[in-house]
Amino acid sequence: DIQMTQSPSSLSASVGDRVIITCQASEDLSDNLNWYQQKPGKAPELLIYDASSLKTGVPSRFSGSGAGTNFTFSISSLQPDDIAIYYCQHYGTFGGGTKVEIK
Amino acid sequence: EVQLVESGGGLIQRGGSLRLSCAASGLTISRNFMTWVRQSPGKGLEWVSVIFSDSSIYYADSVKGRFTVSRDTSKNILYLQVNSLRAEDTAVYYCARWSGAAIFDFWGQGTLVTVSP
């Protein structure tokens, strides 16, 4: 089974900071890696698909990169509305999640 | 606009059964791949099952033999029959559309299943 190691598990940053989350896979995923945002009490929402494609309507401060086994998700300028847990996902496997908080 | 609405959750005793529903609008479930994902309280996301447009179905090992996915194409509703429930099945169950390479692009709001010991 593929293992997805997401880090950090939590982070605290100031409004306007750049935030970076990584997801490392135990085997080559090509570019089949997606990123989701889950706000408290809500369903997850797709932000990035195929490693780097931004879903229509998602703010451009969100971005993704990587291929193979190493992937990165970034928020270029953290906003208060970005408080959430972020998950990477490949087929039936999700990363453990990263809780993003405002410092 | 795609909308997925789950229902059918509730409090159920260990060993019991429930049928969860996912009513779809804005998409035809028989022409799409549809998936179930669950989330135990305070925990991460766990993939449960997928039904493809050709009716092939796959399950996570943790639910294989206990959960069954089906669909009513006339009503455009996806179902998840959950049997032999265990405490560890307590979770919010989400349905979602599976696009392309397992891109879950539309999600319902979820329905909570609580299994009492």
Coordinates of C-alpha atoms in Angstrom, one line a residue:
Chain A
D1 CA 0.0 0.0 0.0
I2 CA 1.1 3.5 -0.7
Q3 CA 2.0 5.6 2.3
M4 CA 1.6 9.4 2.3
T5 CA 3.6 11.4 4.8
Q6 CA 2.3 14.9 5.2
S7 CA 4.2 17.5 7.2
P8 CA 4.0 19.4 9.3
S9 CA 1.0 18.1 11.2
S10 CA 0.2 21.6 12.3
L11 CA 1.6 25.1 11.8
S12 CA 0.9 28.6 13.1
A13 CA 1.7 31.6 10.9
S14 CA 0.9 35.3 10.6
V15 CA -1.5 36.8 8.2
G16 CA 0.5 37.5 5.0
D17 CA 3.1 34.8 5.6
R18 CA 3.9 32.2 3.0
V19 CA 2.9 28.7 4.1
I20 CA 4.3 25.5 2.8
I21 CA 3.1 21.9 3.3
T22 CA 4.8 18.9 2.0
C23 CA 3.5 15.4 1.1
Q24 CA 5.9 12.6 0.5
A25 CA 4.8 9.3 -1.1
S26 CA 6.3 5.9 -0.6
E27 CA 6.3 5.3 -4.4
D28 CA 6.1 7.2 -7.6
L29 CA 2.7 8.9 -8.1
S30 CA 3.5 10.7 -11.3
D31 CA 1.5 13.8 -10.9
N32 CA -1.6 12.1 -9.5
L33 CA -1.8 14.1 -6.3
N34 CA -4.6 16.3 -5.1
W35 CA -4.9 18.8 -2.2
Y36 CA -8.1 19.6 -0.2
Q37 CA -9.1 22.2 2.3
Q38 CA -11.4 21.3 5.2
K39 CA -12.8 24.1 7.3
P40 CA -14.2 23.3 10.8
G41 CA -17.5 21.5 10.6
K42 CA -17.5 21.4 6.8
A43 CA -16.8 18.9 4.0
P44 CA -13.4 18.9 2.3
E45 CA -13.1 21.0 -0.8
L46 CA -10.8 20.3 -3.7
L47 CA -8.2 23.1 -4.2
I48 CA -5.4 21.6 -6.4
Y49 CA -5.6 18.5 -8.7
D50 CA -2.9 16.7 -10.7
A51 CA -0.3 18.2 -8.4
S52 CA -0.4 21.7 -9.7
S53 CA -3.7 22.5 -11.4
L54 CA -5.9 25.0 -9.6
K55 CA -9.6 24.2 -9.4
T56 CA -11.7 26.9 -11.1
G57 CA -12.7 29.6 -8.6
V58 CA -9.9 28.8 -6.1
P59 CA -7.8 31.9 -5.2
S60 CA -4.5 32.1 -6.9
R61 CA -2.6 32.4 -3.6
F62 CA -3.0 28.6 -3.4
S63 CA -0.6 26.5 -5.5
G64 CA 0.9 23.1 -5.8
S65 CA 4.0 21.6 -7.3
G66 CA 5.9 18.4 -7.5
A67 CA 5.9 15.0 -9.1
G68 CA 7.0 11.5 -8.4
T69 CA 7.3 11.1 -4.6
N70 CA 7.6 14.7 -3.4
F71 CA 4.9 17.3 -3.5
T72 CA 4.4 20.8 -2.1
F73 CA 1.3 22.9 -1.4
S74 CA 1.7 26.6 -0.8
I75 CA -0.3 29.6 0.3
S76 CA 1.6 32.6 -0.9
S77 CA 0.0 35.0 1.6
L78 CA -2.0 33.5 4.5
Q79 CA -5.4 35.0 5.0
P80 CA -7.7 34.5 8.0
D81 CA -10.2 32.6 5.8
D82 CA -7.5 30.0 5.2
I83 CA -7.7 28.5 8.7
A84 CA -8.4 24.9 8.0
I85 CA -6.9 21.4 7.8
Y86 CA -5.3 20.6 4.5
Y87 CA -5.0 17.1 3.1
C88 CA -3.0 15.6 0.2
Q89 CA -4.6 12.6 -1.5
H90 CA -3.7 9.9 -4.1
Y91 CA -6.5 7.6 -5.1
G92 CA -7.6 5.8 -1.9
T93 CA -4.9 7.2 0.3
F94 CA -5.0 10.5 2.2
G95 CA -2.2 12.3 4.0
G96 CA -2.6 12.8 7.7
G97 CA -3.5 16.4 7.4
T98 CA -2.0 19.8 8.3
K99 CA -3.8 22.1 10.6
V100 CA -3.1 25.7 9.7
E101 CA -3.7 28.3 12.4
I102 CA -3.1 32.1 12.6
K103 CA -0.4 33.2 15.0
Chain B
E1 CA -24.7 23.3 -10.2
V2 CA -23.6 19.9 -8.7
Q3 CA -25.2 19.2 -5.4
L4 CA -24.8 16.0 -3.3
V5 CA -26.9 15.6 -0.2
E6 CA -26.3 12.7 2.2
S7 CA -28.8 11.3 4.7
G8 CA -29.5 8.2 6.7
G9 CA -27.0 8.6 9.5
G10 CA -27.8 8.2 13.1
L11 CA -27.2 6.4 16.4
I12 CA -27.0 2.7 16.0
Q13 CA -26.0 -0.2 18.2
R14 CA -22.9 -2.2 17.6
G15 CA -23.7 -4.9 15.1
G16 CA -26.5 -3.0 13.6
S17 CA -27.1 -1.7 10.1
L18 CA -27.9 1.5 8.3
R19 CA -28.5 2.6 4.7
L20 CA -26.9 5.9 3.8
S21 CA -28.1 7.9 0.9
C22 CA -26.5 10.4 -1.4
A23 CA -29.0 12.3 -3.5
A24 CA -27.4 13.9 -6.5
S25 CA -28.5 16.9 -8.6
G26 CA -26.6 18.5 -11.4
L27 CA -24.9 15.3 -12.4
T28 CA -26.1 11.8 -13.4
I29 CA -24.6 9.3 -11.0
S30 CA -24.7 6.4 -13.5
R31 CA -22.4 8.3 -15.9
N32 CA -20.0 9.3 -13.2
F33 CA -17.7 7.6 -10.8
M34 CA -19.0 8.1 -7.2
T35 CA -17.1 7.5 -4.0
W36 CA -17.6 7.4 -0.3
V37 CA -15.1 8.8 2.2
R38 CA -15.5 8.9 6.0
Q39 CA -14.0 10.8 8.8
S40 CA -14.0 9.6 12.4
P41 CA -14.4 12.4 15.0
G42 CA -11.2 14.4 15.2
K43 CA -9.4 12.2 12.7
G44 CA -8.4 12.4 9.1
L45 CA -10.1 11.3 5.9
E46 CA -10.5 7.6 5.1
W47 CA -11.5 6.4 1.6
V48 CA -14.3 3.8 1.8
S49 CA -15.6 2.8 -1.6
V50 CA -16.1 3.7 -5.2
I51 CA -18.6 2.7 -7.9
F52 CA -17.6 3.2 -11.4
S53 CA -19.9 4.0 -14.3
D54 CA -19.6 0.4 -15.6
S55 CA -20.9 -0.7 -12.1
S56 CA -17.6 -2.1 -10.9
I57 CA -17.1 -1.5 -7.2
Y58 CA -14.1 -1.4 -4.9
Y59 CA -13.9 -1.2 -1.1
A60 CA -11.3 -0.4 1.5
D61 CA -10.1 -3.5 3.3
S62 CA -11.6 -2.1 6.6
V63 CA -15.1 -2.3 5.3
K64 CA -15.0 -5.2 2.7
G65 CA -17.7 -7.7 3.3
R66 CA -19.7 -5.4 5.6
F67 CA -20.4 -2.4 3.4
T68 CA -22.2 -2.4 0.0
V69 CA -22.5 0.4 -2.5
S70 CA -25.4 0.6 -4.9
R71 CA -27.3 3.2 -6.9
D72 CA -30.8 3.9 -8.0
T73 CA -30.4 5.4 -11.4
S74 CA -34.1 6.3 -11.7
K75 CA -33.9 8.4 -8.6
N76 CA -30.2 9.5 -9.1
I77 CA -29.3 8.3 -5.6
L78 CA -26.2 6.6 -4.4
Y79 CA -26.4 4.3 -1.4
L80 CA -24.0 2.8 1.1
Q81 CA -25.4 -0.1 3.1
V82 CA -23.4 -0.4 6.3
N83 CA -23.8 -3.7 8.2
S84 CA -22.1 -5.3 11.2
L85 CA -21.2 -1.9 12.5
R86 CA -18.3 -1.5 14.9
A87 CA -17.3 1.3 17.2
E88 CA -14.6 2.2 14.7
D89 CA -17.2 2.9 12.0
T90 CA -18.3 5.9 13.9
A91 CA -17.7 8.7 11.4
V92 CA -19.1 11.4 9.2
Y93 CA -19.7 9.7 5.8
Y94 CA -19.3 11.8 2.7
C95 CA -20.2 11.0 -0.9
A96 CA -18.2 12.7 -3.6
R97 CA -17.7 12.6 -7.4
W98 CA -14.5 10.8 -8.5
S99 CA -13.1 12.5 -11.6
G100 CA -10.1 11.6 -13.7
A101 CA -7.3 10.2 -11.6
A102 CA -9.3 10.0 -8.4
I103 CA -9.9 13.7 -8.1
F104 CA -12.8 14.1 -5.7
D105 CA -14.1 17.4 -7.1
F106 CA -17.6 17.6 -5.5
W107 CA -18.5 16.6 -2.0
G108 CA -21.7 16.4 0.0
Q109 CA -22.1 17.8 3.5
G110 CA -21.8 14.4 5.1
T111 CA -24.0 12.3 7.4
L112 CA -22.9 11.2 10.9
V113 CA -23.0 7.6 11.9
T114 CA -22.5 6.9 15.6
V115 CA -22.1 3.3 16.7
S116 CA -22.8 2.8 20.4
P117 CA -20.9 0.1 22.3

